[in-house]
Short mmCIF file of C-alpha atoms in Angstrom, two decimals:
data_model
loop_
_atom_site.label_atom_id
_atom_site.label_comp_id
_atom_site.label_asym_id
_atom_site.label_seq_id
_atom_site.Cartn_x
_atom_site.Cartn_y
_atom_site.Cartn_z
CA MET A 1 0.02 -0.01 -0.01
CA SER A 2 1.49 3.44 -0.92
CA VAL A 3 1.99 5.78 2.04
CA GLU A 4 -0.50 8.53 0.38
CA LYS A 5 -3.27 6.12 1.03
CA TYR A 6 -2.98 6.70 4.73
CA LEU A 7 -4.57 10.22 4.11
CA LYS A 8 -7.71 8.52 3.03
CA PRO A 9 -10.42 8.36 5.65
CA GLU A 10 -11.56 4.74 4.52
CA VAL A 11 -7.99 3.52 5.03
CA ILE A 12 -7.54 5.18 8.23
CA ASN A 13 -10.84 3.65 9.58
CA GLN A 14 -9.27 0.24 9.26
CA ILE A 15 -6.59 1.26 11.77
CA LYS A 16 -7.98 1.02 15.29
CA ARG A 17 -5.23 2.40 17.42
CA LEU A 18 -5.37 6.30 17.51
CA ASP A 19 -1.66 6.71 17.95
CA LEU A 20 -1.04 4.62 14.80
CA ARG A 21 -3.82 6.55 12.88
CA ALA A 22 -2.05 9.87 13.84
CA GLN A 23 1.42 8.50 12.76
CA PHE A 24 0.12 7.22 9.56
CA VAL A 25 -1.66 10.44 8.68
CA VAL A 26 1.32 12.48 9.39
CA LYS A 27 3.84 10.10 7.42
CA GLY A 28 1.45 10.23 4.38
CA PHE A 29 1.23 13.90 4.49
CA LEU A 30 5.10 14.46 4.67
CA HIS A 31 5.60 11.91 2.11
CA GLY A 32 3.25 13.91 -0.10
CA LEU A 33 5.19 17.15 0.42
CA HIS A 34 8.46 15.49 -0.43
CA ALA A 35 6.98 14.32 -3.76
CA SER A 36 5.33 17.59 -4.59
CA PRO A 37 6.47 21.21 -5.29
CA PHE A 38 6.78 21.42 -1.54
CA GLN A 39 9.92 19.23 -1.57
CA GLY A 40 12.08 20.52 1.35
CA PHE A 41 9.03 21.76 3.23
CA SER A 42 8.43 18.83 5.40
CA VAL A 43 10.18 18.24 8.83
CA GLU A 44 11.82 21.62 8.97
CA PHE A 45 8.66 23.27 7.35
CA SER A 46 10.09 26.25 5.38
CA GLU A 47 9.11 29.31 7.05
CA HIS A 48 6.17 31.41 5.74
CA ARG A 49 4.08 34.16 6.71
CA LYS A 50 0.87 35.67 5.09
CA TYR A 51 1.56 38.38 2.60
CA SER A 52 1.10 41.87 3.80
CA HIS A 53 0.58 45.21 2.06
CA GLY A 54 4.13 46.48 1.42
CA ASP A 55 5.81 43.18 1.10
CA ASP A 56 7.97 42.88 -2.07
CA LEU A 57 6.14 40.81 -4.76
CA LYS A 58 9.27 38.92 -5.57
CA ASP A 59 9.02 37.22 -2.19
CA ILE A 60 5.92 35.62 -2.60
CA ASP A 61 6.07 31.88 -2.82
CA TRP A 62 3.97 30.88 -5.86
CA GLN A 63 4.36 27.06 -5.20
CA VAL A 64 2.48 27.67 -1.98
CA TYR A 65 -0.06 29.91 -3.85
CA ALA A 66 -0.66 26.98 -6.42
CA LYS A 67 -1.47 24.56 -3.58
CA THR A 68 -3.53 26.92 -1.39
CA ASP A 69 -4.84 30.02 -3.48
CA LYS A 70 -3.24 32.18 -0.82
CA TYR A 71 -0.38 34.54 -0.86
CA TYR A 72 2.55 33.71 1.49
CA VAL A 73 5.96 35.03 1.61
CA ARG A 74 9.14 33.34 2.95
CA LYS A 75 10.49 34.68 6.15
CA PHE A 76 14.08 34.16 7.47
CA GLU A 77 14.04 35.43 11.01
CA ALA A 78 14.05 33.09 13.92
CA GLU A 79 10.59 32.02 15.15
CA THR A 80 9.64 31.11 18.60
CA ASN A 81 7.51 28.04 19.50
CA ILE A 82 3.81 28.39 19.06
CA THR A 83 1.40 27.43 21.87
CA GLY A 84 -1.58 25.63 20.46
CA TYR A 85 -5.05 24.30 21.78
CA LEU A 86 -6.91 21.60 20.18
CA VAL A 87 -10.60 22.45 20.89
CA MET A 88 -12.89 19.66 20.21
CA ASP A 89 -16.74 19.71 19.94
CA LEU A 90 -18.16 16.64 21.46
CA SER A 91 -21.94 17.37 21.23
CA SER A 92 -24.14 14.65 19.78
CA SER A 93 -24.49 16.07 16.29
CA MET A 94 -20.76 15.24 15.81
CA GLY A 95 -21.46 11.66 16.03
CA TYR A 96 -23.57 11.62 12.81
CA THR A 97 -22.65 9.58 9.72
CA PHE A 98 -24.34 8.40 6.55
CA GLU A 99 -22.81 5.39 4.98
CA GLN A 100 -19.24 6.63 5.64
CA THR A 101 -16.41 4.96 7.37
CA LEU A 102 -15.88 7.80 9.78
CA THR A 103 -18.23 9.87 11.72
CA LYS A 104 -17.63 13.70 12.01
CA PHE A 105 -16.29 13.11 15.39
CA ASP A 106 -13.95 10.14 14.44
CA TYR A 107 -12.70 12.36 11.58
CA ALA A 108 -12.02 15.35 13.72
CA ILE A 109 -10.46 13.15 16.54
CA CYS A 110 -7.98 11.60 13.95
CA LEU A 111 -7.15 15.13 12.54
CA ALA A 112 -6.56 16.52 16.06
CA ALA A 113 -4.37 13.56 16.93
CA ALA A 114 -2.31 14.11 13.82
CA LEU A 115 -1.87 17.79 14.59
CA ALA A 116 -1.04 16.81 18.06
CA TYR A 117 1.71 14.58 16.83
CA LEU A 118 3.13 17.37 14.48
CA MET A 119 3.23 19.90 17.25
CA THR A 120 5.12 17.70 19.70
CA GLN A 121 7.60 16.77 17.00
CA GLN A 122 8.21 20.53 16.63
CA GLN A 123 8.32 20.83 20.36
CA ASP A 124 5.42 23.21 20.36
CA PRO A 125 3.43 23.37 23.46
CA VAL A 126 -0.04 21.85 22.77
CA GLY A 127 -3.08 21.42 24.78
CA LEU A 128 -6.60 20.01 24.51
CA VAL A 129 -9.98 21.38 25.33
CA THR A 130 -13.38 19.39 24.90
CA PHE A 131 -16.77 20.96 25.02
CA ASN A 132 -20.42 20.71 24.37
CA ASP A 133 -22.84 22.86 26.46
CA LYS A 134 -19.67 23.95 28.40
CA ILE A 135 -16.05 22.89 28.63
CA ARG A 136 -15.87 19.26 29.81
CA SER A 137 -12.17 18.49 30.03
CA SER A 138 -8.98 20.43 29.36
CA LEU A 139 -5.07 19.60 29.15
CA PRO A 140 -2.97 22.63 29.62
CA PRO A 141 -0.40 23.09 26.90
CA ARG A 142 2.98 21.26 27.29
CA SER A 143 5.84 20.66 24.97
CA LYS A 144 7.04 17.51 26.51
CA ARG A 145 6.91 14.19 24.57
CA THR A 146 4.66 12.65 27.14
CA GLN A 147 1.90 15.37 26.25
CA LEU A 148 1.19 13.52 23.08
CA SER A 149 0.47 10.39 25.04
CA ASN A 150 -1.81 12.40 27.48
CA ILE A 151 -3.73 14.01 24.60
CA LEU A 152 -4.03 10.71 22.78
CA SER A 153 -5.47 8.99 25.83
CA LEU A 154 -8.05 11.63 26.41
CA LEU A 155 -8.91 11.75 22.73
CA SER A 156 -9.49 8.00 22.65
CA LYS A 157 -11.91 8.13 25.62
CA ILE A 158 -14.31 11.04 24.78
CA LYS A 159 -17.64 10.41 23.03
CA PRO A 160 -20.18 12.70 21.38
CA GLU A 161 -22.92 13.34 23.67
CA GLY A 162 -25.29 16.34 24.81
CA THR A 163 -26.22 19.64 23.30
CA THR A 164 -23.99 22.62 22.08
CA ASN A 165 -23.62 26.01 23.87
CA PHE A 166 -20.67 27.28 21.60
CA LYS A 167 -20.73 30.82 22.88
CA HIS A 168 -20.65 29.75 26.53
CA SER A 169 -17.83 27.21 25.84
CA MET A 170 -15.70 29.83 24.00
CA GLU A 171 -16.18 32.43 26.73
CA GLN A 172 -14.77 29.82 29.26
CA LEU A 173 -11.88 29.03 26.83
CA ALA A 174 -11.09 32.75 26.37
CA ALA A 175 -10.94 33.06 30.11
CA MET A 176 -8.30 30.30 30.24
CA LEU A 177 -5.85 31.73 27.73
CA LYS A 178 -3.04 33.46 29.43
CA THR A 179 -0.54 33.80 26.51
CA ARG A 180 -0.90 34.38 22.83
CA SER A 181 -1.94 31.01 21.32
CA LEU A 182 -3.17 29.27 18.08
CA ILE A 183 -6.74 28.06 18.73
CA MET A 184 -7.84 25.11 16.48
CA VAL A 185 -11.50 24.52 16.71
CA PHE A 186 -12.96 21.27 15.51
CA SER A 187 -16.83 21.48 14.86
CA ASP A 188 -19.80 21.03 12.62
CA PHE A 189 -20.86 24.61 13.74
CA LEU A 190 -24.60 23.47 13.53
CA VAL A 191 -25.48 26.22 16.07
CA ASP A 192 -26.49 29.93 15.79
CA GLU A 193 -24.04 31.53 13.22
CA GLN A 194 -23.96 34.97 14.66
CA GLU A 195 -23.21 33.49 18.18
CA THR A 196 -20.57 31.32 16.77
CA LEU A 197 -18.80 34.35 15.21
CA ASP A 198 -19.24 36.49 18.27
CA ALA A 199 -17.58 33.99 20.40
CA LEU A 200 -14.65 33.57 17.93
CA TYR A 201 -14.17 37.29 17.49
CA ARG A 202 -13.71 37.59 21.22
CA ILE A 203 -10.98 35.15 21.13
CA ARG A 204 -9.41 36.69 17.97
CA HIS A 205 -9.54 40.18 19.60
CA GLY A 206 -7.75 38.71 22.58
CA GLY A 207 -4.66 38.53 20.31
CA HIS A 208 -4.97 34.86 19.67
CA ASP A 209 -4.99 33.17 16.15
CA VAL A 210 -7.80 30.93 15.23
CA ILE A 211 -8.26 28.02 12.79
CA LEU A 212 -11.75 26.90 12.25
CA PHE A 213 -11.98 23.43 11.11
CA HIS A 214 -15.58 23.02 9.75
CA VAL A 215 -16.32 19.31 9.73
CA LEU A 216 -19.28 17.98 8.07
CA ASP A 217 -20.42 14.58 7.03
CA GLU A 218 -20.10 14.13 3.28
CA ALA A 219 -23.98 13.54 3.13
CA GLU A 220 -24.45 16.93 4.88
CA VAL A 221 -22.76 18.38 1.81
CA THR A 222 -24.06 16.36 -1.11
CA PHE A 223 -27.52 15.40 0.29
CA PRO A 224 -27.92 11.90 -1.37
CA PHE A 225 -31.29 11.34 0.24
CA ARG A 226 -34.08 10.01 -2.23
CA GLY A 227 -37.78 9.86 -1.95
CA LEU A 228 -39.52 10.48 1.57
CA TYR A 229 -37.02 10.52 4.27
CA LYS A 230 -37.33 11.04 8.07
CA MET A 231 -34.60 13.48 9.61
CA THR A 232 -33.97 13.30 13.33
CA ASP A 233 -32.00 16.00 15.22
CA PRO A 234 -29.54 14.20 17.12
CA GLU A 235 -29.28 16.84 19.94
CA THR A 236 -32.97 17.66 20.42
CA GLY A 237 -34.77 14.50 19.05
CA ASP A 238 -36.95 16.74 16.67
CA GLU A 239 -38.08 14.97 13.57
CA LEU A 240 -38.72 16.34 10.10
CA LYS A 241 -40.14 14.34 7.02
CA ILE A 242 -38.90 15.67 3.75
CA ASP A 243 -39.03 14.66 0.06
CA GLY A 244 -35.23 14.11 -0.62
CA ASP A 245 -35.39 14.80 -4.33
CA GLY A 246 -37.50 17.87 -4.12
CA PHE A 247 -35.36 19.28 -1.19
CA ARG A 248 -31.88 18.71 -2.57
CA SER A 249 -31.25 21.62 -4.71
CA ASP A 250 -32.52 23.95 -2.06
CA TYR A 251 -30.65 22.27 0.67
CA GLN A 252 -27.24 22.25 -1.35
CA LYS A 253 -27.79 25.90 -1.95
CA ARG A 254 -28.31 26.70 1.59
CA ILE A 255 -25.41 24.58 2.90
CA GLN A 256 -23.07 26.37 0.36
CA GLU A 257 -24.38 29.69 1.52
CA PHE A 258 -23.68 28.74 5.16
CA ARG A 259 -20.13 27.81 4.45
CA ASP A 260 -19.41 30.75 2.25
CA GLY A 261 -20.96 33.02 5.07
CA LEU A 262 -18.70 31.68 7.53
CA ALA A 263 -15.65 31.88 5.23
CA LYS A 264 -16.36 35.60 4.43
CA GLU A 265 -16.92 36.69 8.07
CA CYS A 266 -13.78 34.70 9.21
CA ARG A 267 -11.72 36.58 6.66
CA LYS A 268 -12.76 39.83 7.85
CA THR A 269 -11.13 39.15 11.34
CA GLY A 270 -8.17 37.08 10.19
CA ILE A 271 -9.64 33.79 11.30
CA ASP A 272 -8.59 30.79 9.02
CA TYR A 273 -11.59 28.75 7.71
CA VAL A 274 -11.20 25.27 6.62
CA PRO A 275 -14.25 23.63 5.13
CA ILE A 276 -13.86 19.76 5.41
CA ASP A 277 -16.17 16.71 4.97
CA THR A 278 -15.50 13.23 6.02
CA SER A 279 -14.74 11.97 2.42
CA MET A 280 -11.62 14.28 2.22
CA GLN A 281 -7.97 13.44 2.66
CA PHE A 282 -6.33 14.78 5.69
CA ASP A 283 -3.53 16.82 4.02
CA LYS A 284 -5.62 19.92 3.24
CA ALA A 285 -6.17 20.55 7.02
CA LEU A 286 -2.64 19.64 7.97
CA MET A 287 -1.32 22.05 5.36
CA GLU A 288 -3.59 24.85 6.71
CA TYR A 289 -2.05 24.29 10.10
CA LEU A 290 1.54 24.47 8.86
CA LEU A 291 0.88 27.79 6.83
CA SER A 292 -0.87 29.29 9.84
CA ARG A 293 2.08 28.35 12.16
CA ARG A 294 4.43 30.17 9.95
CA ALA A 295 2.11 33.12 9.41
CA ARG A 296 2.79 34.18 13.00
CA GLY A 297 5.48 36.51 14.26
#
């Protein structure tokens, strides 16, 4: 099996140990960097930061632009370690799946584990926060190698349950942050959009960097349902009967507007927005982390 296949969710699902999942995802990702125009951008991660007005255009890295559609310039000064928080939504809606190998929760857990693996390899302090209607557990950031085991242990034990109070949970998180940090939030964001944005703005205005990993099931994006179908809200139990064929076009338009709206509002305040569904390989999200890491300073 080629190492790149370890970036595919259906392959990762066959690996039951979370530590091995994380290692395989990172290994596949780094191998992909070596085999791409990013050769040399792997373990040392060539330093980049986002393009700012006044930067010399000749310093733009066009290979990075081709991969990400974003402008980055190389930076050469030394960079201090980044303190990161993996912030995991464990509300019931994250447990949803429709004929997929990984639930949204499984996908987010695997991605968070891979990021924890990358950060500890870089000796970056990394912590973990889980929440639904409030913060349920937290591990303060540490850079010791034992921190990876602590994070993986907690990630392997948590299960999706309960309802979401995103605003309250983010207010609690903001109060915990003592130093400038990179906040990586994993959620389906199936909550009030304005409350979500207000909560993220508060964290961003506190001087912290934010990556919003918007994780949806593939079916929540494509809407493959046909005929009469009964939909059940996993958090409230409310039921709704729909005609899948008649509703599909309108639904797909609304979900795209939802994602586009979040992306637009995030751009206004410098929040990185990464739309993901459970059919996607993990390398897109990992690349976003690496570029955000180098955009600081």
